[in-house]
Short mmCIF file of C-alpha atoms in Angstrom, two decimals:
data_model
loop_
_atom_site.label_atom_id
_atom_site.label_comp_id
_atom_site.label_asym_id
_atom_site.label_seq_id
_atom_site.Cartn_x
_atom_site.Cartn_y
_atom_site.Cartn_z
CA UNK A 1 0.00 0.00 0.00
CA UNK A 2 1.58 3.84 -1.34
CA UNK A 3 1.35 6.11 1.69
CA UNK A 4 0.40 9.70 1.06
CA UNK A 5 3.33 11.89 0.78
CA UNK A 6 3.82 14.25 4.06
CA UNK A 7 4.64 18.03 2.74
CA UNK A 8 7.69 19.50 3.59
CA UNK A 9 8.11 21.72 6.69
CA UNK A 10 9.80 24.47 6.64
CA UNK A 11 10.84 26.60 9.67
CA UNK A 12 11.78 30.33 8.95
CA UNK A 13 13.86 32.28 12.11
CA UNK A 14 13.54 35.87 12.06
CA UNK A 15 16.00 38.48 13.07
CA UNK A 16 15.72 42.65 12.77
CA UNK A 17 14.18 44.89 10.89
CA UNK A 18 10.67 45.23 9.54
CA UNK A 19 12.31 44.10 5.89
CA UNK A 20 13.59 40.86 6.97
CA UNK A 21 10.66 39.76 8.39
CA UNK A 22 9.12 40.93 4.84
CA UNK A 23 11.54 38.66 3.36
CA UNK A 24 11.12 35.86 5.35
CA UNK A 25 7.48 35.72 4.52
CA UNK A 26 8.21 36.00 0.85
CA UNK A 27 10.82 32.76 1.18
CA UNK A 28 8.01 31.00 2.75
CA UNK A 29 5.82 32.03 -0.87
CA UNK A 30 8.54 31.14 -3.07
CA UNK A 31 8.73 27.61 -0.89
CA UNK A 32 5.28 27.07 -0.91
CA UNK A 33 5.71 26.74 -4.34
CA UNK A 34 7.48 23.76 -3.57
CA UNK A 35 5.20 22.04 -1.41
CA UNK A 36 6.94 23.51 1.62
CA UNK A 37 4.97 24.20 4.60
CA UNK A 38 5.41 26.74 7.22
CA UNK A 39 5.28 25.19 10.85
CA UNK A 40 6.28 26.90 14.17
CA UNK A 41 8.45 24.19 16.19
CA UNK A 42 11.75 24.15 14.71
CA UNK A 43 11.53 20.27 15.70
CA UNK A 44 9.25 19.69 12.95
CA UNK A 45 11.22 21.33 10.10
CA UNK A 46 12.65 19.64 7.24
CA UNK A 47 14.12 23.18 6.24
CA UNK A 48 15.71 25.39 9.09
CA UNK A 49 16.32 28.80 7.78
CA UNK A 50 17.72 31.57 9.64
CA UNK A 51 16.97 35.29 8.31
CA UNK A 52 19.75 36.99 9.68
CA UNK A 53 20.38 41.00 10.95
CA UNK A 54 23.57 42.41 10.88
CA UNK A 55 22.98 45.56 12.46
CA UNK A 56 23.63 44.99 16.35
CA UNK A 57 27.08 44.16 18.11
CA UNK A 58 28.16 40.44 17.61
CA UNK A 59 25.25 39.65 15.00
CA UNK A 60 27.18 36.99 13.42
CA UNK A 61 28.20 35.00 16.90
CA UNK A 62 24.51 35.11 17.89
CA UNK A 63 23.63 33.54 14.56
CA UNK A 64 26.84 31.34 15.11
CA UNK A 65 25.17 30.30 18.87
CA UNK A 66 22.00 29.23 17.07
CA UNK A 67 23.53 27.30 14.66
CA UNK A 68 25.10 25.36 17.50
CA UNK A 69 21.77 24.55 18.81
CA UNK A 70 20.08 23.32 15.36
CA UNK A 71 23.25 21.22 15.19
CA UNK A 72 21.85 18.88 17.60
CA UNK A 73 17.95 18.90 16.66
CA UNK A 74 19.61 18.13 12.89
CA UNK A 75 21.92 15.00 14.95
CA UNK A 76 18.74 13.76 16.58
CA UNK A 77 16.66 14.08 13.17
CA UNK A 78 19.40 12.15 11.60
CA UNK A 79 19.79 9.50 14.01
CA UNK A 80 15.65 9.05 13.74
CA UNK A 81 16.57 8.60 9.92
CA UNK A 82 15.37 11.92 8.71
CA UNK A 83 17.32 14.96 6.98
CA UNK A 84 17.07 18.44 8.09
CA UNK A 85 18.30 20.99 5.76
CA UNK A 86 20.14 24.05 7.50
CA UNK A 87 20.31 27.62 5.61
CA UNK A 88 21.25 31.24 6.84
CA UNK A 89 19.87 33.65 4.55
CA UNK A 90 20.05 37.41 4.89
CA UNK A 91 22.65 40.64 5.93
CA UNK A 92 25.04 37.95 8.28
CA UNK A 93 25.15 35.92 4.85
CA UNK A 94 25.68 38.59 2.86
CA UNK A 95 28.49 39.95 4.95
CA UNK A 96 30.30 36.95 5.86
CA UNK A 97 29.40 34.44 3.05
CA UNK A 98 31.42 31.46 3.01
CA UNK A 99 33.23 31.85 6.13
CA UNK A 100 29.75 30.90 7.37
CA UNK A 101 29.90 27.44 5.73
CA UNK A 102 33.59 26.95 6.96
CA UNK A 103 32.84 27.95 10.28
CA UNK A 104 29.41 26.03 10.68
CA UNK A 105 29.82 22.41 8.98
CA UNK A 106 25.64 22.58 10.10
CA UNK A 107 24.91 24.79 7.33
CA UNK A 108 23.99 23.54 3.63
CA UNK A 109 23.60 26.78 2.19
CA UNK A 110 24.12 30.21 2.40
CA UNK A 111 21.89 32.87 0.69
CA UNK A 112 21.81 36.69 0.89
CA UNK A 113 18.94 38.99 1.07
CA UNK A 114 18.71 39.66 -2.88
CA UNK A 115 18.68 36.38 -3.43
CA UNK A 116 15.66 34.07 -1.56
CA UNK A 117 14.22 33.86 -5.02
CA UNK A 118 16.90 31.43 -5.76
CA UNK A 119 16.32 29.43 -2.90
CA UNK A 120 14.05 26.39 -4.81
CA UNK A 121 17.32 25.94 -7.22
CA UNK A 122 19.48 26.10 -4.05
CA UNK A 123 17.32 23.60 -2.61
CA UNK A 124 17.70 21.25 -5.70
CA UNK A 125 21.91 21.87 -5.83
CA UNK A 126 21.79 20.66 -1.92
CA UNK A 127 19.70 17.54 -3.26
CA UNK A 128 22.65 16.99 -5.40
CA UNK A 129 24.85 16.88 -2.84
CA UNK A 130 26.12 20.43 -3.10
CA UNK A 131 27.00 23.31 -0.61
CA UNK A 132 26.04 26.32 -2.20
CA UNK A 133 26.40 29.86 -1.12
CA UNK A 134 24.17 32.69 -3.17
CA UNK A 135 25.58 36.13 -2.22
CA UNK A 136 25.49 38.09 -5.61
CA UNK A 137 23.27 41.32 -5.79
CA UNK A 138 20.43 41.44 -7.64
CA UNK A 139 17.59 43.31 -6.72
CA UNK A 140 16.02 44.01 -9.19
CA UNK A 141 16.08 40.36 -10.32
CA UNK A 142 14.81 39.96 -6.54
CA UNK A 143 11.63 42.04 -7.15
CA UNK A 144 10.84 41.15 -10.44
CA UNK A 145 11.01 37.05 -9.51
CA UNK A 146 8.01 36.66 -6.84
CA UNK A 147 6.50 33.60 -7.20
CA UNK A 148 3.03 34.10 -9.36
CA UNK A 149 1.42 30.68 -7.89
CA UNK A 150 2.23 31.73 -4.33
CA UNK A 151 2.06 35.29 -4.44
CA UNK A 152 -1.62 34.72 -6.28
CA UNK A 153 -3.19 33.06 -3.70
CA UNK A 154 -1.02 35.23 -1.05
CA UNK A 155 -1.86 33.52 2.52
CA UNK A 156 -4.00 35.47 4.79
CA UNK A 157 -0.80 36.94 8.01
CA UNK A 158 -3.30 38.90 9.04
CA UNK A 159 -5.06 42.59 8.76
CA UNK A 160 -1.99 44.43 8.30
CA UNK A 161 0.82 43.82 5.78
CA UNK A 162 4.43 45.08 4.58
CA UNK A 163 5.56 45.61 1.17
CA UNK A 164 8.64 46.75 0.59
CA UNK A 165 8.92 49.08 -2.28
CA UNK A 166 12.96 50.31 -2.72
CA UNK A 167 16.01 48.59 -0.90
CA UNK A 168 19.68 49.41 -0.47
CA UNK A 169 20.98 52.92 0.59
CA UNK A 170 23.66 55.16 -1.27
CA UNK A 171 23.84 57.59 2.23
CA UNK A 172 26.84 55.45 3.70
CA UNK A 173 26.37 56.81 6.84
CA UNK A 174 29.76 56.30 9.29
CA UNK A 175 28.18 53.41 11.60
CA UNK A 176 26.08 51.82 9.15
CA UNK A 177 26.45 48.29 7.55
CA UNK A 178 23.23 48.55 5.11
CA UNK A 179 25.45 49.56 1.82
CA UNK A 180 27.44 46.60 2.18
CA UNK A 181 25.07 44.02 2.61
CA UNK A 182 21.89 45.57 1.10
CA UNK A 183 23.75 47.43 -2.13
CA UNK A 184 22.50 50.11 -3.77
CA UNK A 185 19.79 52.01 -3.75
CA UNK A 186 17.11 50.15 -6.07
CA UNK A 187 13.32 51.38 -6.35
CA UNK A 188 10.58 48.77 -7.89
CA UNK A 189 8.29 50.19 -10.35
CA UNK A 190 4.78 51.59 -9.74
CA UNK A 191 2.74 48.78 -11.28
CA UNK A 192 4.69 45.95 -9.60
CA UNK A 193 3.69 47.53 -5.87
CA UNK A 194 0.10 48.28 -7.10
CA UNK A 195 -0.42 44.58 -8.14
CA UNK A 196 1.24 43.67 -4.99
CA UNK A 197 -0.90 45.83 -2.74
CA UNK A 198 -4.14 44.68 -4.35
CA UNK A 199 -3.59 41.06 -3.64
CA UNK A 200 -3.01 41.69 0.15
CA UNK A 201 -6.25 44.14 -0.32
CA UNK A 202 -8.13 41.44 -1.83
CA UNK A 203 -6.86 38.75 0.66
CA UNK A 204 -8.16 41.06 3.62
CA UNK A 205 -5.22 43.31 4.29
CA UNK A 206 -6.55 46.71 6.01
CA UNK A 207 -3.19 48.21 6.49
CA UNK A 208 -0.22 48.30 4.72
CA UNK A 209 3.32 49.27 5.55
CA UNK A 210 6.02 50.45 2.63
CA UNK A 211 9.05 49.14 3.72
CA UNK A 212 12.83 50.80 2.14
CA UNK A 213 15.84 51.03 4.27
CA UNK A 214 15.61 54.82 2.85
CA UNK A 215 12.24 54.27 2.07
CA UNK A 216 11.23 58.01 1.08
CA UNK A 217 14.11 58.01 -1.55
CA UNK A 218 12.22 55.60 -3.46
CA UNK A 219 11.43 56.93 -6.79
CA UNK A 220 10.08 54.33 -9.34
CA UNK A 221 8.68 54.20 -12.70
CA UNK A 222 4.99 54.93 -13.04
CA UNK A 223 2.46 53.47 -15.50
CA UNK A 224 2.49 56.87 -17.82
CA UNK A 225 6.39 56.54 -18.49
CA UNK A 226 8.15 59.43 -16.11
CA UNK A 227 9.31 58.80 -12.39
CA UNK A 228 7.47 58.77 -9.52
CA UNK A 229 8.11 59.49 -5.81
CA UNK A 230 6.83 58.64 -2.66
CA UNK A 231 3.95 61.12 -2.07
CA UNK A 232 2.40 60.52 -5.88
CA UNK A 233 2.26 56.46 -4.96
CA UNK A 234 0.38 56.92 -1.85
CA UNK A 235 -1.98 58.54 -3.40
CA UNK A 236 -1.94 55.68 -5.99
CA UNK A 237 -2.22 52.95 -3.29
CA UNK A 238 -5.19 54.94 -1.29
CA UNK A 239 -7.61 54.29 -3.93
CA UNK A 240 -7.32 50.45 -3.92
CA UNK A 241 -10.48 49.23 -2.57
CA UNK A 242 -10.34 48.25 1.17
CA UNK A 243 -6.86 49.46 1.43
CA UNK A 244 -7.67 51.74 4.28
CA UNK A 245 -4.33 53.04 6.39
CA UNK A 246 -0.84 53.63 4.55
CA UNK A 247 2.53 53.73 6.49
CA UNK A 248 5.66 53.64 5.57
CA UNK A 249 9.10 52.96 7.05
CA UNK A 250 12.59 54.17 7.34
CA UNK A 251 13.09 57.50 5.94
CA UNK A 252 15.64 60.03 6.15
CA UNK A 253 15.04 63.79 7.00
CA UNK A 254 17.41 64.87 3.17
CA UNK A 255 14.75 62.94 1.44
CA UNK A 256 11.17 64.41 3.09
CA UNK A 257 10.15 66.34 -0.55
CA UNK A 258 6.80 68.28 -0.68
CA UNK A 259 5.13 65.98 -2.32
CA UNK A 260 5.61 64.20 0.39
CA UNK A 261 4.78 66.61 3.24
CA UNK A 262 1.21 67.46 0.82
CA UNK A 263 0.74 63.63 1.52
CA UNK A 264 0.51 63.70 5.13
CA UNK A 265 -1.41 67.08 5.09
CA UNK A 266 -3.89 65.51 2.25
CA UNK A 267 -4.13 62.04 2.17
CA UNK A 268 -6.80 60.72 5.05
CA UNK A 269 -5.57 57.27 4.38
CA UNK A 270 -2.06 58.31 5.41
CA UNK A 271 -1.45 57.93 8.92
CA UNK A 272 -0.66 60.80 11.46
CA UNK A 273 2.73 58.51 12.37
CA UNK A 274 6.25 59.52 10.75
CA UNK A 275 9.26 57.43 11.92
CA UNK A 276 11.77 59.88 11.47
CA UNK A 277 15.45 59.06 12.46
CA UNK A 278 18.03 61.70 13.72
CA UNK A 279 20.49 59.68 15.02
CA UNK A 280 22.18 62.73 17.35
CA UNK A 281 21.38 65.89 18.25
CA UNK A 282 25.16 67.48 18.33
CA UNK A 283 26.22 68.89 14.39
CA UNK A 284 29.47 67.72 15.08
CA UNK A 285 28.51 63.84 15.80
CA UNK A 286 26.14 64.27 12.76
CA UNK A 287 29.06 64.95 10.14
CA UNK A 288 31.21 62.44 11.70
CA UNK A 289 28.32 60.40 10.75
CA UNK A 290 28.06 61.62 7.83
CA UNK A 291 23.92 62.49 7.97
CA UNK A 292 24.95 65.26 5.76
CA UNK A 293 22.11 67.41 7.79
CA UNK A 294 22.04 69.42 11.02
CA UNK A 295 19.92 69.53 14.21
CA UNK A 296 18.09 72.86 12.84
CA UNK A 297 17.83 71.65 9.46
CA UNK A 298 16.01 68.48 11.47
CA UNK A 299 13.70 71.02 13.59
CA UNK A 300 12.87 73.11 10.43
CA UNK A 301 11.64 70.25 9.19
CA UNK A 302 9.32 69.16 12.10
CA UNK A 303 8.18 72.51 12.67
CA UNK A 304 7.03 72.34 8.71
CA UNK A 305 5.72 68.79 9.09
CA UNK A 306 3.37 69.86 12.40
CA UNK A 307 2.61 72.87 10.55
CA UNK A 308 0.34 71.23 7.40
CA UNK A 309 -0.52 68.27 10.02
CA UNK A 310 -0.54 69.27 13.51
CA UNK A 311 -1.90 65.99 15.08
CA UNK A 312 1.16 63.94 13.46
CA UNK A 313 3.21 61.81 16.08
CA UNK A 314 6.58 61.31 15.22
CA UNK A 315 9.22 58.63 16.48
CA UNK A 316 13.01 58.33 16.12
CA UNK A 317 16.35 56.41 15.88
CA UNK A 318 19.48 57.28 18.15
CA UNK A 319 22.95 56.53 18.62
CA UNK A 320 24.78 57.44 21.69
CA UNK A 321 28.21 56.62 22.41
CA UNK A 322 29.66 57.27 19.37
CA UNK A 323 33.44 57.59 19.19
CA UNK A 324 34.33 61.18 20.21
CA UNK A 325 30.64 62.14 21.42
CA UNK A 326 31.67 64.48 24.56
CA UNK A 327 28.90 65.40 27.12
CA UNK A 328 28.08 68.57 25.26
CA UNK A 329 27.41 66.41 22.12
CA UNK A 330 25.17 64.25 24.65
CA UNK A 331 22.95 67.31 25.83
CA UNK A 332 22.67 68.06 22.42
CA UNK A 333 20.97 64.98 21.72
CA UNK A 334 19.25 65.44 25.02
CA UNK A 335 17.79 68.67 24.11
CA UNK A 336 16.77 67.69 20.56
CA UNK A 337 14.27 64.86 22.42
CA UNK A 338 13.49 67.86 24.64
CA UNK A 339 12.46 70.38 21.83
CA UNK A 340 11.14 67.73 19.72
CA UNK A 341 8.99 65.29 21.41
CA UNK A 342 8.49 61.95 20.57
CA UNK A 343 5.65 59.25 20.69
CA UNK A 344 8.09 56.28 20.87
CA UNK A 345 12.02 55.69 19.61
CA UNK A 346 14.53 53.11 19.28
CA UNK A 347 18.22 53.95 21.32
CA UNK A 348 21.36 52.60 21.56
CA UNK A 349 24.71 52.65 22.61
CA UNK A 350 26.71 52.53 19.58
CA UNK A 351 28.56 49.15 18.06
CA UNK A 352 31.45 48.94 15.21
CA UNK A 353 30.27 47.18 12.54
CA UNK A 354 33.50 45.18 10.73
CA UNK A 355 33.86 47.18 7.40
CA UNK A 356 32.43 50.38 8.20
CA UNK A 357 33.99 53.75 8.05
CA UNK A 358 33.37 54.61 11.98
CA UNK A 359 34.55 50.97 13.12
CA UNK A 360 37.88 52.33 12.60
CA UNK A 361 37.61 55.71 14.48
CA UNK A 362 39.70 54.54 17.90
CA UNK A 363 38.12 58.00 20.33
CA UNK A 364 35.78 55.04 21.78
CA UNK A 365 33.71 55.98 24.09
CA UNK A 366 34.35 53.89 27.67
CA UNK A 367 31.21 51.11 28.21
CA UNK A 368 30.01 52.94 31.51
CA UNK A 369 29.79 56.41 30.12
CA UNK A 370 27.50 55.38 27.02
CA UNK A 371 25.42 53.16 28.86
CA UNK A 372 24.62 56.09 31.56
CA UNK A 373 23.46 58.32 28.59
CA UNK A 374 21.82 55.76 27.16
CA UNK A 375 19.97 55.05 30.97
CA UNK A 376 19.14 58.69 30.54
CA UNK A 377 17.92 59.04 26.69
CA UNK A 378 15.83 56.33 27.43
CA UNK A 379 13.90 57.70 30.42
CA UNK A 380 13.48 61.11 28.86
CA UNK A 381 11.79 58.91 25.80
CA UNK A 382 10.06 57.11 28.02
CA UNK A 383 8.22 60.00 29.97
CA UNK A 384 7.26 61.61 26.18
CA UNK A 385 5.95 58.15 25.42
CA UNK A 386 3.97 57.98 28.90
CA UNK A 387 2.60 61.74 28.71
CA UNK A 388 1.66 61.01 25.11
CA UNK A 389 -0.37 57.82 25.66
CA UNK A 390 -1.53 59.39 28.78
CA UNK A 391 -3.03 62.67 26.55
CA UNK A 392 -5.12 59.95 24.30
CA UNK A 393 -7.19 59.11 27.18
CA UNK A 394 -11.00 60.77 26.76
CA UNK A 395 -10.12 61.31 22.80
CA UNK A 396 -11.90 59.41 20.32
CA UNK A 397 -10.25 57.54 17.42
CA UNK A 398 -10.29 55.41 14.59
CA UNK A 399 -9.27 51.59 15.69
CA UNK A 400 -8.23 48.74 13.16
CA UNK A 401 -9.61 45.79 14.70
CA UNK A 402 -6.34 43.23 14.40
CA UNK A 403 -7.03 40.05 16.41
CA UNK A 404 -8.75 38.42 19.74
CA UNK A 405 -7.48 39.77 23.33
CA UNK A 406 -6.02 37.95 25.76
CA UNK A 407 -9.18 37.62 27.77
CA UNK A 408 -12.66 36.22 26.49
CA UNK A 409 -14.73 38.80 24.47
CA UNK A 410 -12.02 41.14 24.06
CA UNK A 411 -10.69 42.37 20.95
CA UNK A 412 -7.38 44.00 20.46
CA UNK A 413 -6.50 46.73 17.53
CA UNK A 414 -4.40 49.30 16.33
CA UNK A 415 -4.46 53.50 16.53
CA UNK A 416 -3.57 55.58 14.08
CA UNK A 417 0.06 56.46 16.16
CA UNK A 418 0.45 52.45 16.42
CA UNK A 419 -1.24 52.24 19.99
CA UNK A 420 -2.60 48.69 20.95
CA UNK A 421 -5.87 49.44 22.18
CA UNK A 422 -7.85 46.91 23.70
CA UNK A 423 -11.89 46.51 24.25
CA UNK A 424 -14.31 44.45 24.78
CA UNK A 425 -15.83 43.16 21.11
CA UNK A 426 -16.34 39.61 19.72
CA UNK A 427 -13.54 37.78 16.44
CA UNK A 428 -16.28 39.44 13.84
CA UNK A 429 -15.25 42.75 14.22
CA UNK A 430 -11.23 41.60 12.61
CA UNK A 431 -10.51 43.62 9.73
CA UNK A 432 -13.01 46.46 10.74
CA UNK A 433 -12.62 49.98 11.62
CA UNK A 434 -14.51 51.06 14.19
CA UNK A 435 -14.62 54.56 16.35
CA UNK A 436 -13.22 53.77 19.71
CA UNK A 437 -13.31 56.25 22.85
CA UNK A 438 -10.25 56.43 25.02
CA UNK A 439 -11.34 55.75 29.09
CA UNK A 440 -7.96 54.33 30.10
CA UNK A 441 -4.48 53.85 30.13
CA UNK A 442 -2.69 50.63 30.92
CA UNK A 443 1.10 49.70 31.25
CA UNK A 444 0.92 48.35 27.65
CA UNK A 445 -2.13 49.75 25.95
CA UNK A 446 -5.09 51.76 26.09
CA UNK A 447 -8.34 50.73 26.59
CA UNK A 448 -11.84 52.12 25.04
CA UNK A 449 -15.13 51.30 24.31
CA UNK A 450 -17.01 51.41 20.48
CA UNK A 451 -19.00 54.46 20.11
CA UNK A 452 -19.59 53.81 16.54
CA UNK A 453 -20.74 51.26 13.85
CA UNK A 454 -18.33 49.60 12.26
CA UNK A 455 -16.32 49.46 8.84
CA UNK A 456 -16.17 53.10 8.48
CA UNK A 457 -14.84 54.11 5.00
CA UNK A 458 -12.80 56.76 4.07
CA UNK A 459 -13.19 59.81 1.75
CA UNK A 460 -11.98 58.72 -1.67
CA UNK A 461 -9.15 60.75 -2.77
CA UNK A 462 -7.73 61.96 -5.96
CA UNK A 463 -4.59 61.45 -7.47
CA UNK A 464 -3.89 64.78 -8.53
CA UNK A 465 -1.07 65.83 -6.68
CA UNK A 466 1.44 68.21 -6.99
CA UNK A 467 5.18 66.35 -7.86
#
């Protein structure tokens, strides 16, 4: 008797930013292909990958650590008679390539983060008996290669979605290891991100996130033959049907144009959060960083920003501790936050990455001085977040309805500034917009009641803008 073939399980590890974990769901589409399965206990996997972040201090000896512990679930698999396939895939691949297969016998292959799309052909050359390691760019080859079976029937992760839309960065900022393992800047074309977007639309996506690692440099070919940027595709993407709440993620204050700024000031679908990264607030740490701005040039910007959208929340990046920062640089930063205000940001003391211009700057700054200022940076943050959550209590807002609380008949959802507001409401209300008022605020989220119907549309919009 022929036993039904089992499907292949694949386990996908995450690491970083907002773009890997983009990437990791589109390996899982180009495997499903394949008749690979996504499962959640690594014990179960026929295919261990690991997308990999090379951003933070000793990325590669974490990944290095893990790889030591799928060693032995791949020893016990093999002992049971089964094979386990190991990969690392992403910025750790791309930076350190075949010293990763030398290093880490474990490992069958090694692909970078232009390349997943390779990764059935990869598959086959392991089959063979073959090592392979993929590190070549090619991202435009990258964008233009998603799989059409699995990308057609695009599985249902939920209400909200990214989609990245440019990668690479040509700013080579000091600290930064993005140019080197990301490339160039590359931008996909209009009607690639429009099809894209209208199959997470049409398989229930509510919200969707544009993902770049310079995301507002993006400037792509439209439909009519001339160049697009950032603001004109918004408005292109706000008139898909049921595509209710835009976002987008990193940008960089050089590359906020007006098209842009008319955006958030016109565009109701566009939401009142801008994740805006300054890195310092001393002009002297910002050229040794090469930012190729200034702290005013930063605050004329806000002021302009608040000025055509005054209810806009805006978060941050920093970097403290880097080499030659003196205390004056640090109450720069300090009163930057101050003058500012934020909603949320991301801080850190500052790590060389191998191959980067600051990694050889050698004016460290000593351990216990950079983690003080970081102790501080992080409280001042923390109060703006606290007094900002705090002034969203007895307001009224639009929620996205994203999943089921943690108690019975409660339902948890998004604000527009990214909030997780929770309230009591049944699984029907998923994918809905609903008005929600404010009554509390909790260590984690606020809390609300409905005080309107729900599925509330928005206005449609026109795309005449100015570019």
């Amino acid at each position: 008797m022929t036993g039904i073939r089992e499907p292949k399980r694949v386990f996908i590890k995450t690491y970083g930013c907002q773009m890997n974990v983009y990437d990791s769901d589109r390996m899982a589409d180009s495997l499903a292909v394949e008749g690979y399965q996504q499962t959640d206990r690594v014990e179960d996997a026929d295919l261990v990958l690991l997308n990999t972040c090379h951003i933070r201090e000793k990325a590669a000896e974490k990944v290095y650590s893990e790889l030591g512990r799928v060693r032995l679930l791949k020893e016990e698999a093999a002992r049971a008679g089964r094979r386990v396939v190991v990969g690392v895939a992403g910025c750790v691949a791309q930076a350190e390539g075949s010293e990763i297969a030398r290093r880490a016998p474990v490992v069958d292959l090694v692909v970078g983060p232009q390349s997943y799309q390779h990764l059935p052909a990869l598959l086959r050359d392991v089959e063979r008996g073959g090592r392979p390691v993929e590190t070549e760019f090619a991202i435009a080859e990258k964008f233009e290669r998603l799989p059409a079976a699995a990308a057609a029937r695009t599985r249902s992760r939920g209400v909200t979605a990214f989609l990245t839309i440019q990668e690479g960065c040509d700013k080579f900022c000091t600290f930064c290891v993005v140019p080197y393992t990301r490339g160039a800047e590359v931008s996909r074309p209009v009607s690639r991100i429009v099809e894209e977007a209208q199959r997470l639309a049409e398989a229930g996506v509510r919200e969707v996130t544009l993902l770049g690692q310079n995301v507002n440099a993006w400037h792509g070919l439209g439909d009519d033959g001339s160049e697009w940027g950032l603001g004109r595709l918004l408005f292109r993407l706000a008139e898909i049907p049921g595509l209710d709440r835009l976002r987008y993620t990193t940008s960089h204050p050089r590359d906020m144009d007006d098209a842009l700024i008319a955006a958030h000031r016109d565009l109701p679908a566009l939401m009142p959060y801008l994740h805006l990264p300054v890195q310092s607030g001393s002009d002297r740490i910002l050229a040794a960083m090469n930012r190729r701005h200034r702290a005013d040039d930063y605050f004329r910007l806000v002021d302009r920003i608040r000025d055509i959208r005054p209810d806009i929340a805006l978060s941050s990046d920093f970097i403290v501790g880097f080499p030659g920062e003196t205390d004056a640089d640090f109450e720069a930063t300090m009163h930057l936050v101050e003058r500012v205000g934020y909603c949320a940001a991301y801080s850190f003391k500052y790590s060389a990455r191998p191959g980067t211009p600051a990694a050889g700057l050698t004016d460290f700054v000593a351990d216990p001085i950079a983690s003080e200022r970081l102790s501080g940076l992080q409280a001042l943050i923390l109060d703006q977040q606290t007094a900002f959550n705090r002034s969203k209590v007895g307001t009224s807002m639009d929620v996205l309805f994203e999943r089921a609380g943690r108690q019975p008949g409660q339902i948890m959802g998004r604000s527009p500034y990214l909030q997780a507001v929770q309230l009591d409401g049944d699984a029907s209300w998923i994918g809905k917009i609903g008005r929600v008022s404010i009554a509390s605020l909790g260590s984690n989220s606020l809390f609300g009641e409905r005080i309107e119907a729900l599925a509330r549309h928005r206005p449609s919009v026109s795309l005449e803008v100015t570019t």
